[in-house]
mmCIF file with all atom_site columns, C-alpha atoms in Angstrom:
data_model
loop_
_atom_site.group_PDB
_atom_site.id
_atom_site.type_symbol
_atom_site.label_atom_id
_atom_site.label_alt_id
_atom_site.label_comp_id
_atom_site.label_asym_id
_atom_site.label_entity_id
_atom_site.label_seq_id
_atom_site.pdbx_PDB_ins_code
_atom_site.Cartn_x
_atom_site.Cartn_y
_atom_site.Cartn_z
_atom_site.occupancy
_atom_site.B_iso_or_equiv
_atom_site.pdbx_formal_charge
_atom_site.auth_seq_id
_atom_site.auth_comp_id
_atom_site.auth_asym_id
_atom_site.auth_atom_id
_atom_site.pdbx_PDB_model_num
ATOM 1   C CA . ARG A 1 1   ? 28.557 -30.859 59.614 1.00 75.00 ? 13  ARG A CA 1
ATOM 2   C CA . ILE A 1 2   ? 31.099 -32.591 57.383 1.00 80.00 ? 14  ILE A CA 1
ATOM 3   C CA . VAL A 1 3   ? 31.485 -35.494 59.808 1.00 79.00 ? 15  VAL A CA 1
ATOM 4   C CA . LYS A 1 4   ? 27.715 -35.935 60.126 1.00 79.00 ? 16  LYS A CA 1
ATOM 5   C CA . LYS A 1 5   ? 27.382 -36.064 56.347 1.00 83.00 ? 17  LYS A CA 1
ATOM 6   C CA . PHE A 1 6   ? 30.265 -38.523 56.099 1.00 83.00 ? 18  PHE A CA 1
ATOM 7   C CA . LYS A 1 7   ? 28.728 -40.709 58.830 1.00 81.00 ? 19  LYS A CA 1
ATOM 8   C CA . LYS A 1 8   ? 25.574 -41.124 56.756 1.00 84.00 ? 20  LYS A CA 1
ATOM 9   C CA . GLU A 1 9   ? 27.626 -42.844 54.053 1.00 85.00 ? 21  GLU A CA 1
ATOM 10  C CA . ARG A 1 10  ? 30.357 -44.604 56.064 1.00 83.00 ? 22  ARG A CA 1
ATOM 11  C CA . ARG A 1 11  ? 31.320 -45.675 59.570 1.00 80.00 ? 23  ARG A CA 1
ATOM 12  C CA . VAL A 1 12  ? 33.821 -43.383 61.285 1.00 82.00 ? 24  VAL A CA 1
ATOM 13  C CA . GLY A 1 13  ? 35.994 -45.585 63.470 1.00 82.00 ? 25  GLY A CA 1
ATOM 14  C CA . LEU A 1 14  ? 38.642 -43.109 64.596 1.00 88.00 ? 26  LEU A CA 1
ATOM 15  C CA . TYR A 1 15  ? 38.915 -39.350 65.022 1.00 91.00 ? 27  TYR A CA 1
ATOM 16  C CA . VAL A 1 16  ? 42.330 -37.845 65.752 1.00 94.00 ? 28  VAL A CA 1
ATOM 17  C CA . ASP A 1 17  ? 42.770 -34.114 66.225 1.00 93.00 ? 29  ASP A CA 1
ATOM 18  C CA . LEU A 1 18  ? 46.439 -33.079 65.886 1.00 93.00 ? 30  LEU A CA 1
ATOM 19  C CA . HIS A 1 19  ? 47.811 -30.449 68.264 1.00 93.00 ? 31  HIS A CA 1
ATOM 20  C CA . GLY A 1 20  ? 51.048 -29.005 69.525 1.00 92.00 ? 32  GLY A CA 1
ATOM 21  C CA . HIS A 1 21  ? 51.468 -28.739 73.292 1.00 92.00 ? 33  HIS A CA 1
ATOM 22  C CA . SER A 1 22  ? 53.360 -25.884 74.902 1.00 90.00 ? 34  SER A CA 1
ATOM 23  C CA . SER A 1 23  ? 54.392 -27.377 78.239 1.00 88.00 ? 35  SER A CA 1
ATOM 24  C CA . LYS A 1 24  ? 54.067 -31.162 78.540 1.00 92.00 ? 36  LYS A CA 1
ATOM 25  C CA . PRO A 1 25  ? 56.917 -33.163 76.958 1.00 91.00 ? 37  PRO A CA 1
ATOM 26  C CA . ASN A 1 26  ? 56.730 -36.059 74.468 1.00 93.00 ? 38  ASN A CA 1
ATOM 27  C CA . VAL A 1 27  ? 53.841 -37.243 72.306 1.00 95.00 ? 39  VAL A CA 1
ATOM 28  C CA . PHE A 1 28  ? 50.628 -38.240 74.099 1.00 95.00 ? 40  PHE A CA 1
ATOM 29  C CA . VAL A 1 29  ? 46.854 -38.262 73.677 1.00 95.00 ? 41  VAL A CA 1
ATOM 30  C CA . TYR A 1 30  ? 43.839 -36.845 75.370 1.00 93.00 ? 42  TYR A CA 1
ATOM 31  C CA . GLY A 1 31  ? 40.946 -39.268 75.024 1.00 90.00 ? 43  GLY A CA 1
ATOM 32  C CA . CYS A 1 32  ? 37.451 -39.834 76.339 1.00 86.00 ? 44  CYS A CA 1
ATOM 33  C CA . GLN A 1 33  ? 36.757 -42.256 79.148 1.00 77.00 ? 45  GLN A CA 1
ATOM 34  C CA . ALA A 1 34  ? 34.944 -45.289 77.738 1.00 59.00 ? 46  ALA A CA 1
ATOM 35  C CA . SER A 1 35  ? 33.560 -46.171 81.152 1.00 61.00 ? 47  SER A CA 1
ATOM 36  C CA . LEU A 1 36  ? 31.451 -43.003 80.867 1.00 53.00 ? 48  LEU A CA 1
ATOM 37  C CA . TRP A 1 37  ? 30.021 -44.022 77.496 1.00 46.00 ? 49  TRP A CA 1
ATOM 38  C CA . ARG A 1 38  ? 26.631 -44.992 78.907 1.00 46.00 ? 50  ARG A CA 1
ATOM 39  C CA . GLU A 1 39  ? 26.252 -41.598 80.592 1.00 51.00 ? 51  GLU A CA 1
ATOM 40  C CA . TRP A 1 40  ? 26.186 -40.112 77.099 1.00 46.00 ? 52  TRP A CA 1
ATOM 41  C CA . PHE A 1 41  ? 23.781 -42.748 75.782 1.00 46.00 ? 53  PHE A CA 1
ATOM 42  C CA . SER A 1 42  ? 21.261 -43.322 78.557 1.00 48.00 ? 54  SER A CA 1
ATOM 43  C CA . GLY A 1 43  ? 19.619 -46.253 76.760 1.00 49.00 ? 55  GLY A CA 1
ATOM 44  C CA . TYR A 1 44  ? 22.811 -48.303 76.886 1.00 45.00 ? 56  TYR A CA 1
ATOM 45  C CA . THR A 1 45  ? 22.780 -50.236 80.183 1.00 48.00 ? 57  THR A CA 1
ATOM 46  C CA . GLN A 1 46  ? 25.402 -53.014 80.084 1.00 49.00 ? 58  GLN A CA 1
ATOM 47  C CA . GLY A 1 47  ? 28.579 -50.948 80.126 1.00 45.00 ? 59  GLY A CA 1
ATOM 48  C CA . PRO A 1 48  ? 30.736 -50.217 77.126 1.00 46.00 ? 60  PRO A CA 1
ATOM 49  C CA . PRO A 1 49  ? 31.647 -53.061 74.806 1.00 53.00 ? 61  PRO A CA 1
ATOM 50  C CA . ALA A 1 50  ? 35.358 -53.840 74.409 1.00 55.00 ? 62  ALA A CA 1
ATOM 51  C CA . GLN A 1 51  ? 35.725 -51.899 71.168 1.00 51.00 ? 63  GLN A CA 1
ATOM 52  C CA . TYR A 1 52  ? 34.967 -48.687 73.051 1.00 55.00 ? 64  TYR A CA 1
ATOM 53  C CA . SER A 1 53  ? 38.070 -49.051 75.186 1.00 72.00 ? 65  SER A CA 1
ATOM 54  C CA . GLU A 1 54  ? 39.975 -45.789 75.280 1.00 78.00 ? 66  GLU A CA 1
ATOM 55  C CA . LEU A 1 55  ? 43.237 -47.692 75.659 1.00 80.00 ? 67  LEU A CA 1
ATOM 56  C CA . VAL A 1 56  ? 43.409 -49.483 72.290 1.00 84.00 ? 68  VAL A CA 1
ATOM 57  C CA . PHE A 1 57  ? 44.733 -46.635 70.116 1.00 89.00 ? 69  PHE A CA 1
ATOM 58  C CA . PRO A 1 58  ? 47.268 -45.261 72.625 1.00 90.00 ? 70  PRO A CA 1
ATOM 59  C CA . THR A 1 59  ? 48.491 -48.752 73.571 1.00 88.00 ? 71  THR A CA 1
ATOM 60  C CA . LEU A 1 60  ? 49.129 -49.655 69.949 1.00 90.00 ? 72  LEU A CA 1
ATOM 61  C CA . LEU A 1 61  ? 50.757 -46.274 69.327 1.00 94.00 ? 73  LEU A CA 1
ATOM 62  C CA . GLY A 1 62  ? 52.996 -46.755 72.368 1.00 91.00 ? 74  GLY A CA 1
ATOM 63  C CA . GLU A 1 63  ? 54.139 -50.101 70.964 1.00 91.00 ? 75  GLU A CA 1
ATOM 64  C CA . ARG A 1 64  ? 55.083 -48.474 67.646 1.00 92.00 ? 76  ARG A CA 1
ATOM 65  C CA . CYS A 1 65  ? 56.285 -44.995 68.569 1.00 92.00 ? 77  CYS A CA 1
ATOM 66  C CA . SER A 1 66  ? 59.322 -44.665 70.850 1.00 90.00 ? 78  SER A CA 1
ATOM 67  C CA . ILE A 1 67  ? 58.544 -41.035 71.719 1.00 91.00 ? 79  ILE A CA 1
ATOM 68  C CA . PHE A 1 68  ? 54.949 -41.713 72.751 1.00 93.00 ? 80  PHE A CA 1
ATOM 69  C CA . SER A 1 69  ? 54.263 -41.401 76.484 1.00 92.00 ? 81  SER A CA 1
ATOM 70  C CA . MET A 1 70  ? 51.363 -43.430 77.862 1.00 89.00 ? 82  MET A CA 1
ATOM 71  C CA . GLU A 1 71  ? 52.024 -41.778 81.230 1.00 89.00 ? 83  GLU A CA 1
ATOM 72  C CA . GLY A 1 72  ? 51.317 -38.389 79.637 1.00 91.00 ? 84  GLY A CA 1
ATOM 73  C CA . CYS A 1 73  ? 47.876 -39.452 78.414 1.00 91.00 ? 85  CYS A CA 1
ATOM 74  C CA . SER A 1 74  ? 44.625 -38.364 80.029 1.00 88.00 ? 86  SER A CA 1
ATOM 75  C CA . PHE A 1 75  ? 41.170 -39.820 79.408 1.00 85.00 ? 87  PHE A CA 1
ATOM 76  C CA . LYS A 1 76  ? 39.011 -37.430 81.380 1.00 83.00 ? 88  LYS A CA 1
ATOM 77  C CA . VAL A 1 77  ? 36.768 -34.829 79.788 1.00 84.00 ? 89  VAL A CA 1
ATOM 78  C CA . ARG A 1 78  ? 36.624 -31.850 82.119 1.00 82.00 ? 90  ARG A CA 1
ATOM 79  C CA . LYS A 1 79  ? 33.635 -29.510 81.941 1.00 84.00 ? 91  LYS A CA 1
ATOM 80  C CA . SER A 1 80  ? 35.833 -26.910 80.262 1.00 85.00 ? 92  SER A CA 1
ATOM 81  C CA . LYS A 1 81  ? 36.560 -29.396 77.442 1.00 83.00 ? 93  LYS A CA 1
ATOM 82  C CA . VAL A 1 82  ? 33.038 -30.524 76.502 1.00 84.00 ? 94  VAL A CA 1
ATOM 83  C CA . ALA A 1 83  ? 33.040 -28.304 73.398 1.00 85.00 ? 95  ALA A CA 1
ATOM 84  C CA . THR A 1 84  ? 36.363 -29.633 72.066 1.00 87.00 ? 96  THR A CA 1
ATOM 85  C CA . GLY A 1 85  ? 36.465 -31.667 68.875 1.00 85.00 ? 97  GLY A CA 1
ATOM 86  C CA . ARG A 1 86  ? 37.182 -34.909 70.685 1.00 88.00 ? 98  ARG A CA 1
ATOM 87  C CA . ALA A 1 87  ? 34.327 -34.490 73.193 1.00 87.00 ? 99  ALA A CA 1
ATOM 88  C CA . VAL A 1 88  ? 31.832 -33.506 70.478 1.00 87.00 ? 100 VAL A CA 1
ATOM 89  C CA . MET A 1 89  ? 32.834 -36.397 68.184 1.00 87.00 ? 101 MET A CA 1
ATOM 90  C CA . TRP A 1 90  ? 32.703 -38.831 71.114 1.00 84.00 ? 102 TRP A CA 1
ATOM 91  C CA . HIS A 1 91  ? 29.253 -37.579 72.074 1.00 82.00 ? 103 HIS A CA 1
ATOM 92  C CA . ASP A 1 92  ? 28.248 -38.010 68.434 1.00 82.00 ? 104 ASP A CA 1
ATOM 93  C CA . GLY A 1 93  ? 29.026 -41.738 68.670 1.00 80.00 ? 105 GLY A CA 1
ATOM 94  C CA . ILE A 1 94  ? 32.497 -42.120 67.176 1.00 84.00 ? 106 ILE A CA 1
ATOM 95  C CA . GLN A 1 95  ? 34.170 -45.013 68.964 1.00 77.00 ? 107 GLN A CA 1
ATOM 96  C CA . HIS A 1 96  ? 37.796 -43.885 69.192 1.00 86.00 ? 108 HIS A CA 1
ATOM 97  C CA . VAL A 1 97  ? 38.324 -40.151 69.655 1.00 91.00 ? 109 VAL A CA 1
ATOM 98  C CA . PHE A 1 98  ? 41.641 -38.513 70.538 1.00 94.00 ? 110 PHE A CA 1
ATOM 99  C CA . THR A 1 99  ? 43.616 -35.327 70.511 1.00 94.00 ? 111 THR A CA 1
ATOM 100 C CA . LEU A 1 100 ? 47.193 -36.296 69.636 1.00 96.00 ? 112 LEU A CA 1
ATOM 101 C CA . GLU A 1 101 ? 49.576 -33.826 71.237 1.00 95.00 ? 113 GLU A CA 1
ATOM 102 C CA . SER A 1 102 ? 53.190 -33.298 70.235 1.00 95.00 ? 114 SER A CA 1
ATOM 103 C CA . SER A 1 103 ? 55.238 -31.124 72.558 1.00 93.00 ? 115 SER A CA 1
ATOM 104 C CA . PHE A 1 104 ? 56.807 -27.902 71.323 1.00 92.00 ? 116 PHE A CA 1
ATOM 105 C CA . GLY A 1 105 ? 59.472 -28.606 73.959 1.00 89.00 ? 117 GLY A CA 1
ATOM 106 C CA . GLY A 1 106 ? 60.462 -31.993 72.551 1.00 89.00 ? 118 GLY A CA 1
ATOM 107 C CA . ALA A 1 107 ? 60.917 -35.271 74.336 1.00 90.00 ? 119 ALA A CA 1
ATOM 108 C CA . SER A 1 108 ? 62.032 -36.357 77.778 1.00 91.00 ? 120 SER A CA 1
ATOM 109 C CA . GLN A 1 109 ? 62.284 -40.033 76.784 1.00 88.00 ? 121 GLN A CA 1
ATOM 110 C CA . GLY A 1 110 ? 63.321 -42.261 73.899 1.00 86.00 ? 122 GLY A CA 1
ATOM 111 C CA . PRO A 1 111 ? 65.698 -41.390 71.077 1.00 89.00 ? 123 PRO A CA 1
ATOM 112 C CA . CYS A 1 112 ? 64.623 -37.722 71.007 1.00 89.00 ? 124 CYS A CA 1
ATOM 113 C CA . ALA A 1 113 ? 65.181 -37.106 74.733 1.00 91.00 ? 125 ALA A CA 1
ATOM 114 C CA . GLY A 1 114 ? 66.556 -33.662 75.437 1.00 91.00 ? 126 GLY A CA 1
ATOM 115 C CA . ARG A 1 115 ? 65.855 -32.136 72.028 1.00 92.00 ? 127 ARG A CA 1
ATOM 116 C CA . HIS A 1 116 ? 63.039 -30.600 70.034 1.00 92.00 ? 128 HIS A CA 1
ATOM 117 C CA . PHE A 1 117 ? 61.178 -32.692 67.486 1.00 93.00 ? 129 PHE A CA 1
ATOM 118 C CA . GLY A 1 118 ? 62.311 -32.248 63.908 1.00 92.00 ? 130 GLY A CA 1
ATOM 119 C CA . ILE A 1 119 ? 60.409 -32.744 60.677 1.00 93.00 ? 131 ILE A CA 1
ATOM 120 C CA . GLN A 1 120 ? 61.543 -36.371 60.394 1.00 93.00 ? 132 GLN A CA 1
ATOM 121 C CA . ASP A 1 121 ? 60.364 -37.068 63.955 1.00 93.00 ? 133 ASP A CA 1
ATOM 122 C CA . LEU A 1 122 ? 56.919 -35.684 63.101 1.00 93.00 ? 134 LEU A CA 1
ATOM 123 C CA . ARG A 1 123 ? 56.821 -37.734 59.900 1.00 94.00 ? 135 ARG A CA 1
ATOM 124 C CA . ASN A 1 124 ? 57.686 -40.836 61.913 1.00 93.00 ? 136 ASN A CA 1
ATOM 125 C CA . ILE A 1 125 ? 54.829 -40.092 64.313 1.00 93.00 ? 137 ILE A CA 1
ATOM 126 C CA . GLY A 1 126 ? 52.493 -39.766 61.306 1.00 94.00 ? 138 GLY A CA 1
ATOM 127 C CA . ARG A 1 127 ? 53.740 -43.071 59.904 1.00 94.00 ? 139 ARG A CA 1
ATOM 128 C CA . ASP A 1 128 ? 53.204 -44.751 63.280 1.00 95.00 ? 140 ASP A CA 1
ATOM 129 C CA . VAL A 1 129 ? 49.661 -43.349 63.537 1.00 94.00 ? 141 VAL A CA 1
ATOM 130 C CA . CYS A 1 130 ? 48.849 -44.731 60.070 1.00 93.00 ? 142 CYS A CA 1
ATOM 131 C CA . THR A 1 131 ? 50.267 -48.124 61.044 1.00 91.00 ? 143 THR A CA 1
ATOM 132 C CA . VAL A 1 132 ? 48.145 -48.135 64.201 1.00 92.00 ? 144 VAL A CA 1
ATOM 133 C CA . VAL A 1 133 ? 45.038 -47.359 62.148 1.00 90.00 ? 145 VAL A CA 1
ATOM 134 C CA . TRP A 1 134 ? 45.846 -50.461 60.091 1.00 89.00 ? 146 TRP A CA 1
ATOM 135 C CA . ASP A 1 135 ? 46.415 -52.447 63.297 1.00 87.00 ? 147 ASP A CA 1
ATOM 136 C CA . MET A 1 136 ? 42.990 -51.314 64.535 1.00 85.00 ? 148 MET A CA 1
ATOM 137 C CA . TYR A 1 137 ? 41.014 -51.824 61.333 1.00 84.00 ? 149 TYR A CA 1
ATOM 138 C CA . GLY A 1 138 ? 43.125 -54.133 59.145 1.00 81.00 ? 150 GLY A CA 1
ATOM 139 C CA . THR A 1 139 ? 43.633 -57.879 59.221 1.00 77.00 ? 151 THR A CA 1
ATOM 140 C CA . ASN A 1 140 ? 44.463 -58.404 62.938 1.00 74.00 ? 152 ASN A CA 1
ATOM 141 C CA . THR A 1 141 ? 41.743 -56.182 64.370 1.00 75.00 ? 153 THR A CA 1
ATOM 142 C CA . GLU A 1 142 ? 40.106 -58.736 66.678 1.00 76.00 ? 154 GLU A CA 1
ATOM 143 C CA . ALA A 1 143 ? 43.413 -60.081 68.003 1.00 76.00 ? 155 ALA A CA 1
ATOM 144 C CA . ASN A 1 144 ? 44.702 -56.585 68.799 1.00 73.00 ? 156 ASN A CA 1
ATOM 145 C CA . PHE A 1 145 ? 41.497 -55.564 70.576 1.00 71.00 ? 157 PHE A CA 1
ATOM 146 C CA . ARG A 1 146 ? 41.360 -58.805 72.598 1.00 73.00 ? 158 ARG A CA 1
ATOM 147 C CA . ARG A 1 147 ? 45.032 -58.546 73.573 1.00 72.00 ? 159 ARG A CA 1
ATOM 148 C CA . ILE A 1 148 ? 44.626 -55.004 74.923 1.00 69.00 ? 160 ILE A CA 1
ATOM 149 C CA . VAL A 1 149 ? 41.095 -55.014 76.333 1.00 66.00 ? 161 VAL A CA 1
ATOM 150 C CA . ALA A 1 150 ? 41.005 -58.523 77.842 1.00 58.00 ? 162 ALA A CA 1
#
């Protein structure tokens, strides 16, 4: 309800749900497959426009965050996940929707490999997410989208 009210006043460009993951290592995202966008909106017939690419946010985050694992990401919405925040927000028309997962077990790559994440590591992830939001919606928006989607 809060998001719907907010959407009446402003455009919501990104939704990120923060989670801890119990078994998979590193930091990664679960997203929604942009190629399926038109299945949700039957009136849209030409395929998703570039800005709906599910790869923009995680690609930019991977460039900024050394403990982010693109290989750990998944962009499928299984039937058991259709009621999750990301699937509901995506169905509601928000362009970039993700669950950002940080492993309780720590990292298997980068500077944190072999140890649990500490408070500073989590702060750094938060800083990197904020920087990526700026990269997506700040001054170089078009260049970043074209570089990744093209």
